[in-house]
Short mmCIF file of C-alpha atoms in Angstrom, two decimals:
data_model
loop_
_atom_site.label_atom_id
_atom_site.label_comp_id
_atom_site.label_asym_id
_atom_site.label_seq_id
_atom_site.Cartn_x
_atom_site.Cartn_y
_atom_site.Cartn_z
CA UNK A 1 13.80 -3.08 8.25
CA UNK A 2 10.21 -5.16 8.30
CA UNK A 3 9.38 -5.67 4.95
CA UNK A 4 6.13 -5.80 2.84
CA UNK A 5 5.58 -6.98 -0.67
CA UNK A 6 3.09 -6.68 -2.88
CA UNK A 7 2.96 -7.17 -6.82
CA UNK A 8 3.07 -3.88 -8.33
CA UNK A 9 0.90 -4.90 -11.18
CA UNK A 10 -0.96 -3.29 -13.16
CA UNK A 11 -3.56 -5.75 -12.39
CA UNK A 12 -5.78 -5.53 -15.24
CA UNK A 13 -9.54 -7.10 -14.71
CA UNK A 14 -12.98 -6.87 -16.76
CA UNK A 15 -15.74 -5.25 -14.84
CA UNK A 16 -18.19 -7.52 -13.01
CA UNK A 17 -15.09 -9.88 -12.10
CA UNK A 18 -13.02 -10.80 -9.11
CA UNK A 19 -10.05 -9.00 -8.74
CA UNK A 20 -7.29 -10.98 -6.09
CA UNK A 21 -4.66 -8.42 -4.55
CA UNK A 22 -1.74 -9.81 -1.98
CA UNK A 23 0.77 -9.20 0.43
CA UNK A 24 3.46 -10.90 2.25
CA UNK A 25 4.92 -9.25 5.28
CA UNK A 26 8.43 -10.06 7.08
CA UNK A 27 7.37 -9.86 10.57
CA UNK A 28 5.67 -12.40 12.87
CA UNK A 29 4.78 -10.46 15.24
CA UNK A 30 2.62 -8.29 13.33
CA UNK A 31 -0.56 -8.32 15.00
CA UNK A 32 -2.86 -5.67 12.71
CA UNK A 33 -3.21 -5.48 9.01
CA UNK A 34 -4.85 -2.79 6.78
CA UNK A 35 -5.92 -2.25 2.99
CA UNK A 36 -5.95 1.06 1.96
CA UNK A 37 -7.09 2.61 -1.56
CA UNK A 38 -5.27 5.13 -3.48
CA UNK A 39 -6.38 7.26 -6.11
CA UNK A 40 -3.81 8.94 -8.55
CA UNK A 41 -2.83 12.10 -7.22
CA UNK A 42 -5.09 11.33 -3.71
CA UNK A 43 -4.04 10.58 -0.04
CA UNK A 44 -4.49 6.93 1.26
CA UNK A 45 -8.07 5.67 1.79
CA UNK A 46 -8.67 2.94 4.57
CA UNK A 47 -10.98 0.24 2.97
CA UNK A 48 -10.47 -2.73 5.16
CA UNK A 49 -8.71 -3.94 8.51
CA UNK A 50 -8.05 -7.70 9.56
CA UNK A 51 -6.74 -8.67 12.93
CA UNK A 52 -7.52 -12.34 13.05
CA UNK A 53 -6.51 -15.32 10.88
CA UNK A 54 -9.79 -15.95 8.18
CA UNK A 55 -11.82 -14.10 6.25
CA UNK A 56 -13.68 -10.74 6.95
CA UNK A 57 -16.15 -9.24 4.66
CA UNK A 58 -17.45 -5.64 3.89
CA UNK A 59 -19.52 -4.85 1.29
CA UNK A 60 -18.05 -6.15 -2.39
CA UNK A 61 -14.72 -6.21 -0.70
CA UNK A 62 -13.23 -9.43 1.69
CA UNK A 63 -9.86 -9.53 3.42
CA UNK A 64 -8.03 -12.45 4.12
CA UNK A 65 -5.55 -13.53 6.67
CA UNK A 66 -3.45 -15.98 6.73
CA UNK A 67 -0.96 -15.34 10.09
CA UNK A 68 1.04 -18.85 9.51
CA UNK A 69 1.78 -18.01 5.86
CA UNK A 70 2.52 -14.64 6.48
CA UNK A 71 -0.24 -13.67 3.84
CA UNK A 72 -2.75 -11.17 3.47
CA UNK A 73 -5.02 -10.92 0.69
CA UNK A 74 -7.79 -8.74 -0.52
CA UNK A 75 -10.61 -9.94 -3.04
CA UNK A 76 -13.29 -7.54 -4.99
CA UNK A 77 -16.23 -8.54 -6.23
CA UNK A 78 -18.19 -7.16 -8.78
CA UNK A 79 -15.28 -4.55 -10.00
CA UNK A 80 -16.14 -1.62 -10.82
CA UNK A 81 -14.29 1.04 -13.24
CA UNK A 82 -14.09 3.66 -10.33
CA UNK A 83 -12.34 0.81 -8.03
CA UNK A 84 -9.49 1.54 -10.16
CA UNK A 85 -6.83 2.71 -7.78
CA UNK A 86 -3.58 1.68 -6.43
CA UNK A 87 -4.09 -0.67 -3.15
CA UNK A 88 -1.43 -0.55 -0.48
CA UNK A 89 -1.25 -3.10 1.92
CA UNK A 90 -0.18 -1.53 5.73
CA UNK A 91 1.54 -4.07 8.36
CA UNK A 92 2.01 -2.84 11.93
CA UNK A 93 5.21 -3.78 13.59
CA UNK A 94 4.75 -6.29 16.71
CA UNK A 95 2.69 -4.46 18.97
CA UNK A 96 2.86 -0.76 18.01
CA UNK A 97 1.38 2.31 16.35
CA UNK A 98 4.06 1.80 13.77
CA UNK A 99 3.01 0.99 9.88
CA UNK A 100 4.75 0.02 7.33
CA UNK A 101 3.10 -0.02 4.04
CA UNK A 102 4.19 -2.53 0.83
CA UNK A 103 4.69 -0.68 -2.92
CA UNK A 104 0.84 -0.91 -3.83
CA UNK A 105 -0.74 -2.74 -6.35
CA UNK A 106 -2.06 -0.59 -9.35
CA UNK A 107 -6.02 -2.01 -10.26
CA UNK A 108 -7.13 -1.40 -13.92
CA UNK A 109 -11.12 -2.31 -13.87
CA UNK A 110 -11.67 -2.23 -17.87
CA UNK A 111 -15.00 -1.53 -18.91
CA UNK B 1 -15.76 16.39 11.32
CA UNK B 2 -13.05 17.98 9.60
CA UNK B 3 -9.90 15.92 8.43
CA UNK B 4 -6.54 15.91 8.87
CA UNK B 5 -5.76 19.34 7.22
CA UNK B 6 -2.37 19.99 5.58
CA UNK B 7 -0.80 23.47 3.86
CA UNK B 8 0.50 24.14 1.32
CA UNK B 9 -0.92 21.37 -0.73
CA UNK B 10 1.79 22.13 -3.67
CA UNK B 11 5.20 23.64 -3.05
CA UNK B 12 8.35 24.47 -5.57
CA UNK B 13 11.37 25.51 -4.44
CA UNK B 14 15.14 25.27 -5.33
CA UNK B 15 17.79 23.30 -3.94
CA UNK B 16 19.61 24.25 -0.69
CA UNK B 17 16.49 26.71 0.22
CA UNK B 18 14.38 26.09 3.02
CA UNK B 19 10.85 24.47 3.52
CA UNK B 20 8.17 23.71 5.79
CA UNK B 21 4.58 22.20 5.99
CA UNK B 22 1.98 22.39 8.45
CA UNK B 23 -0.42 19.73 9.59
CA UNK B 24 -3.66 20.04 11.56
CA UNK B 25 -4.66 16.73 12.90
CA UNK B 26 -8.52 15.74 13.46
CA UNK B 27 -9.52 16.97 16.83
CA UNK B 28 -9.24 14.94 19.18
CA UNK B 29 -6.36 12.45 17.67
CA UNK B 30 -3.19 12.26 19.81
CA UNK B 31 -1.51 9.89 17.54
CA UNK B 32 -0.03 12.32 14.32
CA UNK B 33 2.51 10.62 11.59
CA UNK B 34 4.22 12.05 9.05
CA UNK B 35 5.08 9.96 6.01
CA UNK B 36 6.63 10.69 2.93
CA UNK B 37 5.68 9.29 -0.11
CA UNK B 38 7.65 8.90 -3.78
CA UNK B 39 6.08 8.15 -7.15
CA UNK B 40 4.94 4.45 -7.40
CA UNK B 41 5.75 3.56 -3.61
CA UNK B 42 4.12 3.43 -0.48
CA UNK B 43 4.51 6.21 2.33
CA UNK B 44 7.31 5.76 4.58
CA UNK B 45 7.23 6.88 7.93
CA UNK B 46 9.51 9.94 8.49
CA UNK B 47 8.16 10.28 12.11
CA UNK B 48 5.57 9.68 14.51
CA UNK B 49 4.36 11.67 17.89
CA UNK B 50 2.24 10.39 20.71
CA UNK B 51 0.80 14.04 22.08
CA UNK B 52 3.90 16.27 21.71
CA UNK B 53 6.28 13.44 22.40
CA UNK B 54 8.34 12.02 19.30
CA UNK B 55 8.05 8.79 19.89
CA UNK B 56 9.60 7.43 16.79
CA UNK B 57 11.61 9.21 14.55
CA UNK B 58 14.19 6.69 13.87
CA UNK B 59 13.47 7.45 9.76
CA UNK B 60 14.06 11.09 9.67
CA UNK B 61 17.03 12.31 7.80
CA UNK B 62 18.01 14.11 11.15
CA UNK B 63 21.09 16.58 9.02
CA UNK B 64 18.08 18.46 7.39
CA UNK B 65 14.85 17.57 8.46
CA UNK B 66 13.19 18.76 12.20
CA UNK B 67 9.49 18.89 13.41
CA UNK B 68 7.67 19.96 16.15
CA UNK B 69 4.31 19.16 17.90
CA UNK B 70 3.46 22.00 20.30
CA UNK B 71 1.22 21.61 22.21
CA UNK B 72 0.28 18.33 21.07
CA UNK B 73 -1.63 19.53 17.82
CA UNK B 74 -0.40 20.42 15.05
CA UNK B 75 2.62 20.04 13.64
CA UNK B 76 4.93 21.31 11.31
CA UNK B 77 8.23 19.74 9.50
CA UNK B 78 10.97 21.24 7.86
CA UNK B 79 13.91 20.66 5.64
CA UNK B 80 16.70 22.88 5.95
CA UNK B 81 18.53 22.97 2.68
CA UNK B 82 16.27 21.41 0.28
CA UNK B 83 18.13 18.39 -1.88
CA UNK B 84 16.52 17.36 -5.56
CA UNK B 85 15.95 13.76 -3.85
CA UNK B 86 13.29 15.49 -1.52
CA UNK B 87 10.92 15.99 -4.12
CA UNK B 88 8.25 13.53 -2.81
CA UNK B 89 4.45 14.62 -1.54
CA UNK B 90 4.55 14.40 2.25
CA UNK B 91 1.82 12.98 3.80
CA UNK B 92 0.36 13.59 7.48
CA UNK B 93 -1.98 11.27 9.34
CA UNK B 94 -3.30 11.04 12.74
CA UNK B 95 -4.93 8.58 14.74
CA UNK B 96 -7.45 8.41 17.85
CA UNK B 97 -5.87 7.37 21.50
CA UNK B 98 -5.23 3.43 21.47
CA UNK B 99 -6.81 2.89 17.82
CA UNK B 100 -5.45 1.18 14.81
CA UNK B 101 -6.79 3.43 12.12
CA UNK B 102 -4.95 5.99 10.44
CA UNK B 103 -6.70 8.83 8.53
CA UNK B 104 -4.52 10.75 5.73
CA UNK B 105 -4.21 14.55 4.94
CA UNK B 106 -4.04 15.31 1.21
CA UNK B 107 -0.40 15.76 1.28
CA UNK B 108 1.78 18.14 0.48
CA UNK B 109 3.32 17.57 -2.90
CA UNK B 110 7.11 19.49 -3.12
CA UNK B 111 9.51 19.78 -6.21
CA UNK B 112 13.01 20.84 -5.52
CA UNK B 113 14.17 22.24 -9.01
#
């Protein structure tokens, strides 16, 4: 079984700072890589996608890939209360249609 | 554009009985997954079709659980008898043709008492 891992938190940030969320995956051959937000009680939201080693930016959120390290990371800015939301981190498996998604990591924005 | 579309969106039942949910995919998506989901995890896949085909379904508990894509729309999946441990909320997604982008129902959320 591929595995993902993420920190299960709760992350706890002020509003107006940066909040830093990661994953590790298991699998080198994973090719596609997805953020998704999820609300308490809520189905899975996708918030970002990253296919090539770097940064990509959208909005007050950036995604960052790291292929060699096995290492995806996602950074907001400017957090918000209502950005408060478990964030699960979504791998596909070398070359398919097939996801597997770490534990989340559970955002607390305090106001 | 209406989204994925799942029924019933809460379902309690006890052990050993039967159950089934429905999914209706967005039009047009020939790519449907089902997932399941526990408290404080991420969704696991359960099963995924390409069309009508199963094309995965290596993680379904084959003893109790079945689905079935006719026609290549929707889909339904069942658990025949219920266990305690199945009380999870079931998710459904589908995808468009060749597209890395999954798009979530609002699950179904079961209890097995």
């Amino acid at each position: 079984q591929k595995e993902v891992e993420q920190n299960s938190g709760p992350l706890s940030v002020p509003e107006g700072a940066i909040a830093s969320l990661n994953c590790t995956y298991s699998d080198r051959g994973s090719q596609s890589f997805f953020w998704y937000r999820q609300y308490s009680g809520k189905s899975p939201e996708l918030i970002m996608s990253i296919y090539s080693n770097g940064d990509k930016e959208d909005g007050r959120f950036t995604a960052q890939l790291n292929k060699a390290s096995q290492y995806v990371s996602l950074l907001i800015r400017d957090s918000q209360p209502s950005d408060s939301a478990t964030y699960l981190c979504a791998v596909n498996i070398g070359g398919t249609y097939k996801y597997i998604f770490g534990t989340g990591t559970r955002l607390k924005v305090l106001a | 554009e209406a989204g994925v579309v799942q029924s019933p969106r809460y379902k309690i039942i006890e052990k050993k009985q039967p159950v089934a949910f429905w999914c209706n995919p967005i039009s047009g998506h020939n790519t449907l997954y089902w997932y399941l989901q526990n408290l404080g995890q991420g969704p696991e896949l359960l099963i995924r079709y390409e069309n009508e085909e199963a094309v995965d379904d290596s993680q379904l508990p084959k003893d109790r659980f079945s689905a079935e894509r006719l026609k290549g729309v929707d889909s339904t999946l069942k658990i025949q008898p219920a266990e305690l441990g199945d009380s999870a909320v079931y998710l459904c997604a589908s995808s468009p043709d060749g597209k890395n982008i999954q798009y979530f129902g609002a699950g179904t959320r079961l209890s097995v008492l």
